Amino acid sequence: MTETTRLLRDLVALPSVNPMRADIPADISFEHRVTDYLEQFFRTLGVPYERQPVAPKRENIVARLNLLGAKRTLMLEAHQDTVPVDGMIVEPFGAKIEGNKLYGRGSCDIKGGMSAMLGCFARLVREKPKGCCNVIMACSVDEECTMLGVIELAKRTKADFAVVAEPTNLNIVHAHKGVVRWNLTTTGRSCHSSAPEQGVNAIYRMGKVLVGLEQYAAHLRATIRDPLLGPASISAGLIEGGVSVNTVPDRCKIAIDRRLVSGEMPDEASGHLLTYLKEKAGIDFPFELTSPSIRMPALSGKGSEEIQKLLGAAIDAERGSHTVHSVPYGTDAATLAFAGIPSVVFGPGDIAKAHTIDEWVPLDEVEMASNILFRLACSLG
Ligand SMILES: [Zn+2]
């Protein structure tokens, strides 16, 4: 068994389910088992590392290879968490190998990619090849829910380039939309429904907000468009309000998902929406918009041309060809790019197998990804 396969088997066997819902059992939730394993791995390699606290039981772990004379620094980034294991038809933490496939939760997204990076990193540490750049191996937390790990990582860690692991079938992803999510609440005054005129109905108020939101969605589609990523968008996905049919409701809440294109600032999107609702949609009663539960800018594809070219050359040298394309899903690369680190997304496995009930990753692609990243590091010094 190769070192990368062994790493992958060990990592899949360690549960690190993102506690994105309240009912995730304690013995499989949070990333700390993986973080402890990685700490042991970096200690054995003899490289400096730090744990970056993000939330209770949740720490990024970041190791460094510093080489005398190296001018540039490459960050290899992979997230430690996985999605939950509901309905899986393979043993989620069994890490079973059958032929070229290793099965289990996180095998494809993204412990396969992480193992490729760790295998490459260990080889660079041992061999210190001529012309190699400095390397930061960064393992973040909470990618699958609110992306808090990479925000902390971007604040504390600087690099000249980053490769972010996600399953891309060994192709390069250079662009994707961003996302911001908020809750919007209308309030009113409750009373008995037999005399509704004595109260203020928060659901009626929300109805007016929703009409405005639908107009705003059309306005966004018509006015904010990216040649690569398409239009900006907004959607209301959840609604709740009221306590009983015979009570005029005093609260109604919706959850809003806003997709951003290149150049849109996550923190400015709420102001843009509020101005529209008040000035164009005529909402003249108070309502409340929470601070965002997730805040990820778009990955524009601009500024990362050099790393696209060098990674592309490394891929071609290993397997002949590659594509560079945008994707509909979001990644940690956007936050790193927003912090000034030119970033691309790359990894073994197919995104179509991520989060599935029989998740698996092809072992030969994991191995090849490791070799490609090794070549890349050797071409960056
Ligand atoms: Zn992922």
Short mmCIF file of C-alpha atoms and ligand atoms in Angstrom, two decimals:
data_model
loop_
_atom_site.label_atom_id
_atom_site.label_comp_id
_atom_site.label_asym_id
_atom_site.label_seq_id
_atom_site.Cartn_x
_atom_site.Cartn_y
_atom_site.Cartn_z
CA MET A 1 0.00 0.00 0.00
CA THR A 2 1.37 3.45 -0.91
CA GLU A 3 1.74 6.23 1.64
CA THR A 4 -1.13 8.26 0.12
CA THR A 5 -3.50 5.25 0.17
CA ARG A 6 -2.58 4.53 3.79
CA LEU A 7 -3.23 8.17 4.71
CA LEU A 8 -6.56 8.08 2.90
CA ARG A 9 -7.63 4.86 4.63
CA ASP A 10 -6.71 6.31 8.06
CA LEU A 11 -8.49 9.63 7.40
CA VAL A 12 -11.73 8.04 6.14
CA ALA A 13 -11.76 5.80 9.25
CA LEU A 14 -11.76 8.94 11.46
CA PRO A 15 -15.24 10.53 11.54
CA SER A 16 -15.23 14.30 11.04
CA VAL A 17 -18.84 15.09 10.24
CA ASN A 18 -19.72 18.76 10.13
CA PRO A 19 -22.30 19.37 12.91
CA MET A 20 -24.49 21.22 10.42
CA ARG A 21 -27.64 19.80 12.07
CA ALA A 22 -28.45 19.43 15.77
CA ASP A 23 -29.04 15.65 15.55
CA ILE A 24 -25.52 14.57 14.48
CA PRO A 25 -24.21 12.08 17.13
CA ALA A 26 -21.36 13.44 19.26
CA ASP A 27 -19.06 10.49 18.52
CA ILE A 28 -18.86 11.33 14.81
CA SER A 29 -19.20 15.11 14.79
CA PHE A 30 -16.52 17.83 14.60
CA GLU A 31 -13.06 17.57 13.03
CA HIS A 32 -10.87 17.07 16.15
CA ARG A 33 -10.09 13.36 15.51
CA VAL A 34 -8.68 14.24 12.10
CA THR A 35 -6.85 17.29 13.51
CA ASP A 36 -5.14 15.10 16.16
CA TYR A 37 -4.13 12.58 13.49
CA LEU A 38 -2.68 15.36 11.31
CA GLU A 39 -0.78 16.81 14.28
CA GLN A 40 0.84 13.42 14.87
CA PHE A 41 1.66 13.17 11.15
CA PHE A 42 3.34 16.61 11.06
CA ARG A 43 5.20 15.92 14.32
CA THR A 44 6.58 12.67 12.89
CA LEU A 45 7.66 14.54 9.75
CA GLY A 46 9.49 17.02 11.98
CA VAL A 47 8.00 20.17 10.44
CA PRO A 48 6.73 23.25 12.28
CA TYR A 49 2.95 23.41 12.57
CA GLU A 50 0.27 25.43 14.33
CA ARG A 51 -3.30 24.81 15.34
CA GLN A 52 -5.61 27.75 14.61
CA PRO A 53 -8.66 27.71 16.90
CA VAL A 54 -11.84 28.48 14.95
CA ALA A 55 -14.63 27.29 17.30
CA PRO A 56 -14.85 24.79 20.21
CA LYS A 57 -13.43 21.41 19.07
CA ARG A 58 -12.64 22.94 15.69
CA GLU A 59 -9.11 23.94 14.72
CA ASN A 60 -7.36 24.42 11.41
CA ILE A 61 -3.96 22.79 11.39
CA VAL A 62 -1.24 24.37 9.27
CA ALA A 63 2.24 22.90 8.68
CA ARG A 64 5.16 24.46 6.86
CA LEU A 65 8.08 23.36 4.74
CA ASN A 66 10.56 26.24 4.62
CA LEU A 67 13.47 25.76 2.26
CA LEU A 68 16.64 27.80 2.16
CA GLY A 69 16.68 29.96 -0.96
CA ALA A 70 13.07 29.32 -1.96
CA LYS A 71 11.47 32.57 -3.08
CA ARG A 72 7.81 31.70 -3.29
CA THR A 73 5.29 29.89 -1.12
CA LEU A 74 2.58 27.49 -2.29
CA MET A 75 -0.37 26.72 -0.04
CA LEU A 76 -2.02 23.33 -0.36
CA GLU A 77 -5.44 23.55 1.29
CA ALA A 78 -7.98 20.81 2.07
CA HIS A 79 -10.94 20.74 4.44
CA GLN A 80 -11.12 18.24 7.30
CA ASP A 81 -14.91 18.01 7.58
CA THR A 82 -17.42 15.87 5.69
CA VAL A 83 -21.19 15.99 5.23
CA PRO A 84 -23.39 13.67 7.38
CA VAL A 85 -23.73 9.93 6.71
CA ASP A 86 -27.55 9.52 6.49
CA GLY A 87 -28.74 6.72 4.21
CA MET A 88 -25.27 5.49 3.22
CA ILE A 89 -25.20 1.99 1.73
CA VAL A 90 -21.47 1.54 2.34
CA GLU A 91 -19.82 1.59 5.78
CA PRO A 92 -19.19 5.37 6.19
CA PHE A 93 -15.97 4.91 8.17
CA GLY A 94 -15.03 1.45 6.86
CA ALA A 95 -12.51 2.76 4.28
CA LYS A 96 -13.03 -0.43 2.32
CA ILE A 97 -10.84 -0.90 -0.74
CA GLU A 98 -12.21 -2.80 -3.75
CA GLY A 99 -9.99 -2.79 -6.81
CA ASN A 100 -9.18 0.83 -7.59
CA LYS A 101 -11.91 2.30 -5.34
CA LEU A 102 -11.77 3.34 -1.70
CA TYR A 103 -15.26 3.73 -0.20
CA GLY A 104 -16.50 5.86 2.67
CA ARG A 105 -17.77 9.28 3.73
CA GLY A 106 -15.26 11.91 2.72
CA SER A 107 -13.24 9.60 0.46
CA CYS A 108 -14.09 11.73 -2.57
CA ASP A 109 -14.84 15.01 -0.75
CA ILE A 110 -12.14 15.59 0.21
CA LYS A 111 -9.98 13.15 2.13
CA GLY A 112 -8.74 11.77 -1.21
CA GLY A 113 -7.51 15.23 -2.18
CA MET A 114 -6.12 15.81 1.32
CA SER A 115 -4.20 12.52 1.20
CA ALA A 116 -2.74 13.44 -2.19
CA MET A 117 -1.56 16.75 -0.69
CA LEU A 118 -0.21 15.14 2.49
CA GLY A 119 1.64 12.48 0.47
CA CYS A 120 3.16 15.18 -1.73
CA PHE A 121 4.04 17.32 1.29
CA ALA A 122 5.76 14.40 3.08
CA ARG A 123 7.77 13.58 -0.05
CA LEU A 124 8.86 17.23 -0.42
CA VAL A 125 9.90 17.32 3.24
CA ARG A 126 11.99 14.17 2.88
CA GLU A 127 13.49 14.82 -0.55
CA LYS A 128 13.76 18.64 -0.50
CA PRO A 129 14.07 18.63 -4.31
CA LYS A 130 16.10 21.31 -6.05
CA GLY A 131 14.02 24.25 -7.22
CA CYS A 132 11.17 23.51 -4.84
CA CYS A 133 9.16 26.38 -3.34
CA ASN A 134 8.16 26.75 0.31
CA VAL A 135 4.97 24.84 1.03
CA ILE A 136 2.18 25.44 3.52
CA MET A 137 -0.05 22.43 4.15
CA ALA A 138 -3.31 23.85 5.48
CA CYS A 139 -6.19 21.68 6.71
CA SER A 140 -9.26 23.79 7.45
CA VAL A 141 -12.50 23.12 9.32
CA ASP A 142 -16.16 23.82 8.52
CA GLU A 143 -16.04 23.98 4.73
CA GLU A 144 -19.30 22.09 4.30
CA CYS A 145 -21.46 24.54 6.25
CA THR A 146 -20.43 28.09 7.10
CA MET A 147 -16.79 28.16 5.92
CA LEU A 148 -15.43 29.61 9.16
CA GLY A 149 -12.13 27.72 8.93
CA VAL A 150 -10.89 29.29 5.72
CA ILE A 151 -11.83 32.78 6.95
CA GLU A 152 -9.48 32.29 9.93
CA LEU A 153 -6.86 30.69 7.69
CA ALA A 154 -6.94 33.62 5.25
CA LYS A 155 -6.52 36.09 8.13
CA ARG A 156 -3.48 34.33 9.57
CA THR A 157 -1.66 32.72 6.67
CA LYS A 158 0.00 34.30 3.66
CA ALA A 159 1.16 32.57 0.46
CA ASP A 160 1.91 33.41 -3.17
CA PHE A 161 -0.43 30.77 -4.61
CA ALA A 162 -2.96 28.26 -3.33
CA VAL A 163 -4.31 24.99 -4.63
CA VAL A 164 -7.56 24.05 -2.92
CA ALA A 165 -8.58 20.39 -2.91
CA GLU A 166 -12.00 19.46 -4.27
CA PRO A 167 -12.86 16.59 -6.61
CA THR A 168 -12.23 17.95 -10.12
CA ASN A 169 -11.15 14.73 -11.90
CA LEU A 170 -7.64 16.19 -12.02
CA ASN A 171 -8.82 19.23 -13.99
CA ILE A 172 -8.51 22.86 -12.96
CA VAL A 173 -11.45 24.84 -11.62
CA HIS A 174 -10.68 28.55 -11.80
CA ALA A 175 -14.05 30.19 -11.14
CA HIS A 176 -17.36 29.84 -9.32
CA LYS A 177 -20.08 32.01 -7.84
CA GLY A 178 -20.08 33.21 -4.25
CA VAL A 179 -22.91 33.05 -1.75
CA VAL A 180 -24.37 35.06 1.15
CA ARG A 181 -27.30 33.87 3.28
CA TRP A 182 -29.43 35.83 5.70
CA ASN A 183 -32.68 35.53 7.62
CA LEU A 184 -35.20 38.32 7.18
CA THR A 185 -37.86 38.82 9.86
CA THR A 186 -41.02 40.93 9.82
CA THR A 187 -42.74 41.75 13.08
CA GLY A 188 -46.32 42.78 13.90
CA ARG A 189 -48.69 42.72 16.85
CA SER A 190 -50.61 39.58 17.74
CA CYS A 191 -54.26 39.44 18.79
CA HIS A 192 -57.22 37.05 18.55
CA SER A 193 -58.07 36.28 14.94
CA SER A 194 -61.74 37.07 15.58
CA ALA A 195 -60.79 40.77 15.65
CA PRO A 196 -57.76 40.88 13.32
CA GLU A 197 -58.07 44.64 12.79
CA GLN A 198 -56.74 45.11 16.32
CA GLY A 199 -53.40 43.51 15.44
CA VAL A 200 -50.67 43.83 12.82
CA ASN A 201 -50.19 40.68 10.72
CA ALA A 202 -46.48 39.86 10.28
CA ILE A 203 -47.31 37.30 7.56
CA TYR A 204 -49.11 39.93 5.45
CA ARG A 205 -46.06 42.14 5.88
CA MET A 206 -43.82 39.30 4.74
CA GLY A 207 -46.07 38.86 1.70
CA LYS A 208 -45.20 42.41 0.65
CA VAL A 209 -41.49 41.73 1.25
CA LEU A 210 -41.71 38.57 -0.90
CA VAL A 211 -43.30 40.47 -3.80
CA GLY A 212 -40.44 42.97 -3.51
CA LEU A 213 -37.90 40.17 -3.36
CA GLU A 214 -39.26 38.60 -6.53
CA GLN A 215 -38.97 41.98 -8.31
CA TYR A 216 -35.45 42.33 -6.94
CA ALA A 217 -34.56 38.86 -8.31
CA ALA A 218 -35.61 39.98 -11.80
CA HIS A 219 -33.69 43.24 -11.34
CA LEU A 220 -30.50 41.35 -10.37
CA ARG A 221 -30.83 38.98 -13.31
CA ALA A 222 -31.18 41.91 -15.69
CA THR A 223 -28.46 44.16 -14.29
CA ILE A 224 -25.63 42.07 -12.76
CA ARG A 225 -24.15 39.54 -15.12
CA ASP A 226 -20.70 37.98 -15.39
CA PRO A 227 -19.56 36.72 -18.81
CA LEU A 228 -18.10 33.58 -17.22
CA LEU A 229 -20.46 32.90 -14.30
CA GLY A 230 -23.81 34.17 -15.59
CA PRO A 231 -26.24 36.38 -13.64
CA ALA A 232 -26.33 37.22 -9.94
CA SER A 233 -29.36 35.69 -8.24
CA ILE A 234 -31.46 35.68 -5.09
CA SER A 235 -33.97 33.17 -3.75
CA ALA A 236 -36.15 32.79 -0.64
CA GLY A 237 -35.88 29.15 0.41
CA LEU A 238 -37.57 28.78 3.81
CA ILE A 239 -40.46 30.50 5.56
CA GLU A 240 -41.95 30.22 9.03
CA GLY A 241 -44.38 32.33 11.01
CA GLY A 242 -47.39 32.32 13.28
CA VAL A 243 -48.38 30.19 16.25
CA SER A 244 -51.95 29.11 15.46
CA VAL A 245 -54.62 29.73 12.87
CA ASN A 246 -56.70 31.74 15.36
CA THR A 247 -53.89 34.14 16.31
CA VAL A 248 -52.79 37.10 14.20
CA PRO A 249 -49.05 36.43 13.86
CA ASP A 250 -46.49 38.85 15.27
CA ARG A 251 -43.44 37.27 13.56
CA CYS A 252 -42.57 35.81 10.18
CA LYS A 253 -39.12 34.75 9.04
CA ILE A 254 -37.63 33.76 5.69
CA ALA A 255 -34.16 32.45 4.78
CA ILE A 256 -32.57 34.08 1.74
CA ASP A 257 -29.82 32.70 -0.50
CA ARG A 258 -27.97 35.24 -2.65
CA ARG A 259 -25.45 34.08 -5.28
CA LEU A 260 -22.68 36.54 -6.10
CA VAL A 261 -20.69 37.00 -9.29
CA SER A 262 -17.18 38.44 -9.74
CA GLY A 263 -16.70 41.88 -8.28
CA GLU A 264 -19.64 41.73 -5.86
CA MET A 265 -18.62 42.26 -2.23
CA PRO A 266 -20.36 39.82 0.16
CA ASP A 267 -20.77 42.54 2.79
CA GLU A 268 -22.34 45.00 0.35
CA ALA A 269 -25.06 42.66 -0.91
CA SER A 270 -27.32 43.22 2.11
CA GLY A 271 -27.22 47.02 1.74
CA HIS A 272 -28.09 46.68 -1.95
CA LEU A 273 -31.11 44.52 -1.08
CA LEU A 274 -32.29 46.80 1.74
CA THR A 275 -32.11 49.89 -0.46
CA TYR A 276 -34.14 48.16 -3.17
CA LEU A 277 -36.83 46.95 -0.78
CA LYS A 278 -37.22 50.38 0.80
CA GLU A 279 -36.84 52.63 -2.25
CA LYS A 280 -38.10 50.53 -5.17
CA ALA A 281 -40.47 47.99 -3.61
CA GLY A 282 -42.02 50.51 -1.22
CA ILE A 283 -41.57 48.54 2.00
CA ASP A 284 -42.37 51.19 4.62
CA PHE A 285 -42.55 49.09 7.80
CA PRO A 286 -39.56 47.92 9.88
CA PHE A 287 -38.02 44.51 9.25
CA GLU A 288 -34.80 42.90 10.32
CA LEU A 289 -32.03 41.29 8.25
CA THR A 290 -29.59 39.15 10.28
CA SER A 291 -25.83 39.19 9.73
CA PRO A 292 -24.91 36.51 7.18
CA SER A 293 -24.78 32.84 8.20
CA ILE A 294 -22.36 32.26 5.32
CA ARG A 295 -20.25 34.75 3.42
CA MET A 296 -18.21 33.56 0.45
CA PRO A 297 -17.16 35.79 -2.45
CA ALA A 298 -17.07 34.55 -6.04
CA LEU A 299 -13.88 33.03 -7.43
CA SER A 300 -13.39 35.21 -10.49
CA GLY A 301 -10.71 33.24 -12.35
CA LYS A 302 -8.73 36.46 -12.73
CA GLY A 303 -5.29 36.87 -11.16
CA SER A 304 -4.62 33.13 -11.02
CA GLU A 305 -3.34 32.79 -14.60
CA GLU A 306 0.21 31.85 -13.58
CA ILE A 307 -0.80 29.08 -11.19
CA GLN A 308 -3.36 27.84 -13.77
CA LYS A 309 -0.56 27.59 -16.33
CA LEU A 310 1.97 25.90 -14.04
CA LEU A 311 -0.54 23.44 -12.58
CA GLY A 312 -1.80 22.73 -16.11
CA ALA A 313 1.74 21.91 -17.23
CA ALA A 314 2.19 19.55 -14.25
CA ILE A 315 -1.11 17.79 -15.08
CA ASP A 316 -0.18 17.45 -18.75
CA ALA A 317 3.20 15.97 -17.82
CA GLU A 318 1.48 13.28 -15.71
CA ARG A 319 -1.54 12.41 -17.82
CA GLY A 320 -1.45 14.28 -21.11
CA SER A 321 -4.24 16.86 -20.93
CA HIS A 322 -6.53 18.92 -18.71
CA THR A 323 -9.41 21.38 -18.84
CA VAL A 324 -9.86 24.73 -17.08
CA HIS A 325 -13.49 25.43 -16.22
CA SER A 326 -15.95 27.05 -13.81
CA VAL A 327 -18.34 25.11 -11.54
CA PRO A 328 -21.70 25.78 -9.87
CA TYR A 329 -20.57 24.89 -6.32
CA GLY A 330 -18.48 27.01 -3.93
CA THR A 331 -15.04 26.31 -2.45
CA ASP A 332 -12.49 27.66 0.04
CA ALA A 333 -10.49 29.01 -2.93
CA ALA A 334 -12.78 32.04 -3.18
CA THR A 335 -11.97 33.27 0.33
CA LEU A 336 -8.22 32.73 -0.19
CA ALA A 337 -8.37 34.59 -3.53
CA PHE A 338 -10.35 37.40 -1.89
CA ALA A 339 -7.52 37.68 0.67
CA GLY A 340 -5.04 38.19 -2.17
CA ILE A 341 -3.74 34.65 -2.76
CA PRO A 342 -4.18 33.57 -6.42
CA SER A 343 -6.06 30.27 -6.02
CA VAL A 344 -7.32 27.37 -8.10
CA VAL A 345 -9.24 24.20 -7.27
CA PHE A 346 -7.87 20.77 -8.12
CA GLY A 347 -8.17 17.21 -6.89
CA PRO A 348 -8.85 13.54 -7.58
CA GLY A 349 -12.33 12.06 -7.90
CA ASP A 350 -15.60 13.20 -9.44
CA ILE A 351 -17.78 15.83 -7.74
CA ALA A 352 -20.77 13.65 -8.76
CA LYS A 353 -19.59 11.06 -6.17
CA ALA A 354 -19.25 13.64 -3.36
CA HIS A 355 -21.91 13.47 -0.60
CA THR A 356 -23.41 10.25 -2.10
CA ILE A 357 -24.64 7.09 -0.35
CA ASP A 358 -21.79 4.99 -1.81
CA GLU A 359 -19.08 7.67 -1.93
CA TRP A 360 -15.77 6.47 -3.34
CA VAL A 361 -12.60 7.81 -4.93
CA PRO A 362 -10.33 6.17 -7.51
CA LEU A 363 -6.98 5.40 -5.87
CA ASP A 364 -4.95 5.84 -9.07
CA GLU A 365 -6.25 9.44 -9.34
CA VAL A 366 -5.28 10.13 -5.72
CA GLU A 367 -1.77 8.90 -6.50
CA MET A 368 -1.62 10.90 -9.72
CA ALA A 369 -2.85 14.05 -7.95
CA SER A 370 0.00 13.67 -5.46
CA ASN A 371 2.56 13.37 -8.26
CA ILE A 372 1.08 16.38 -10.08
CA LEU A 373 1.31 18.55 -6.94
CA PHE A 374 4.91 17.39 -6.41
CA ARG A 375 5.78 18.52 -9.95
CA LEU A 376 4.00 21.82 -9.36
CA ALA A 377 5.95 22.54 -6.16
CA CYS A 378 9.20 21.73 -8.00
CA SER A 379 8.32 24.22 -10.77
CA LEU A 380 7.53 27.11 -8.42
CA GLY A 381 10.84 27.67 -6.63
ZN ZN B 1 -15.35 19.54 -0.36
#
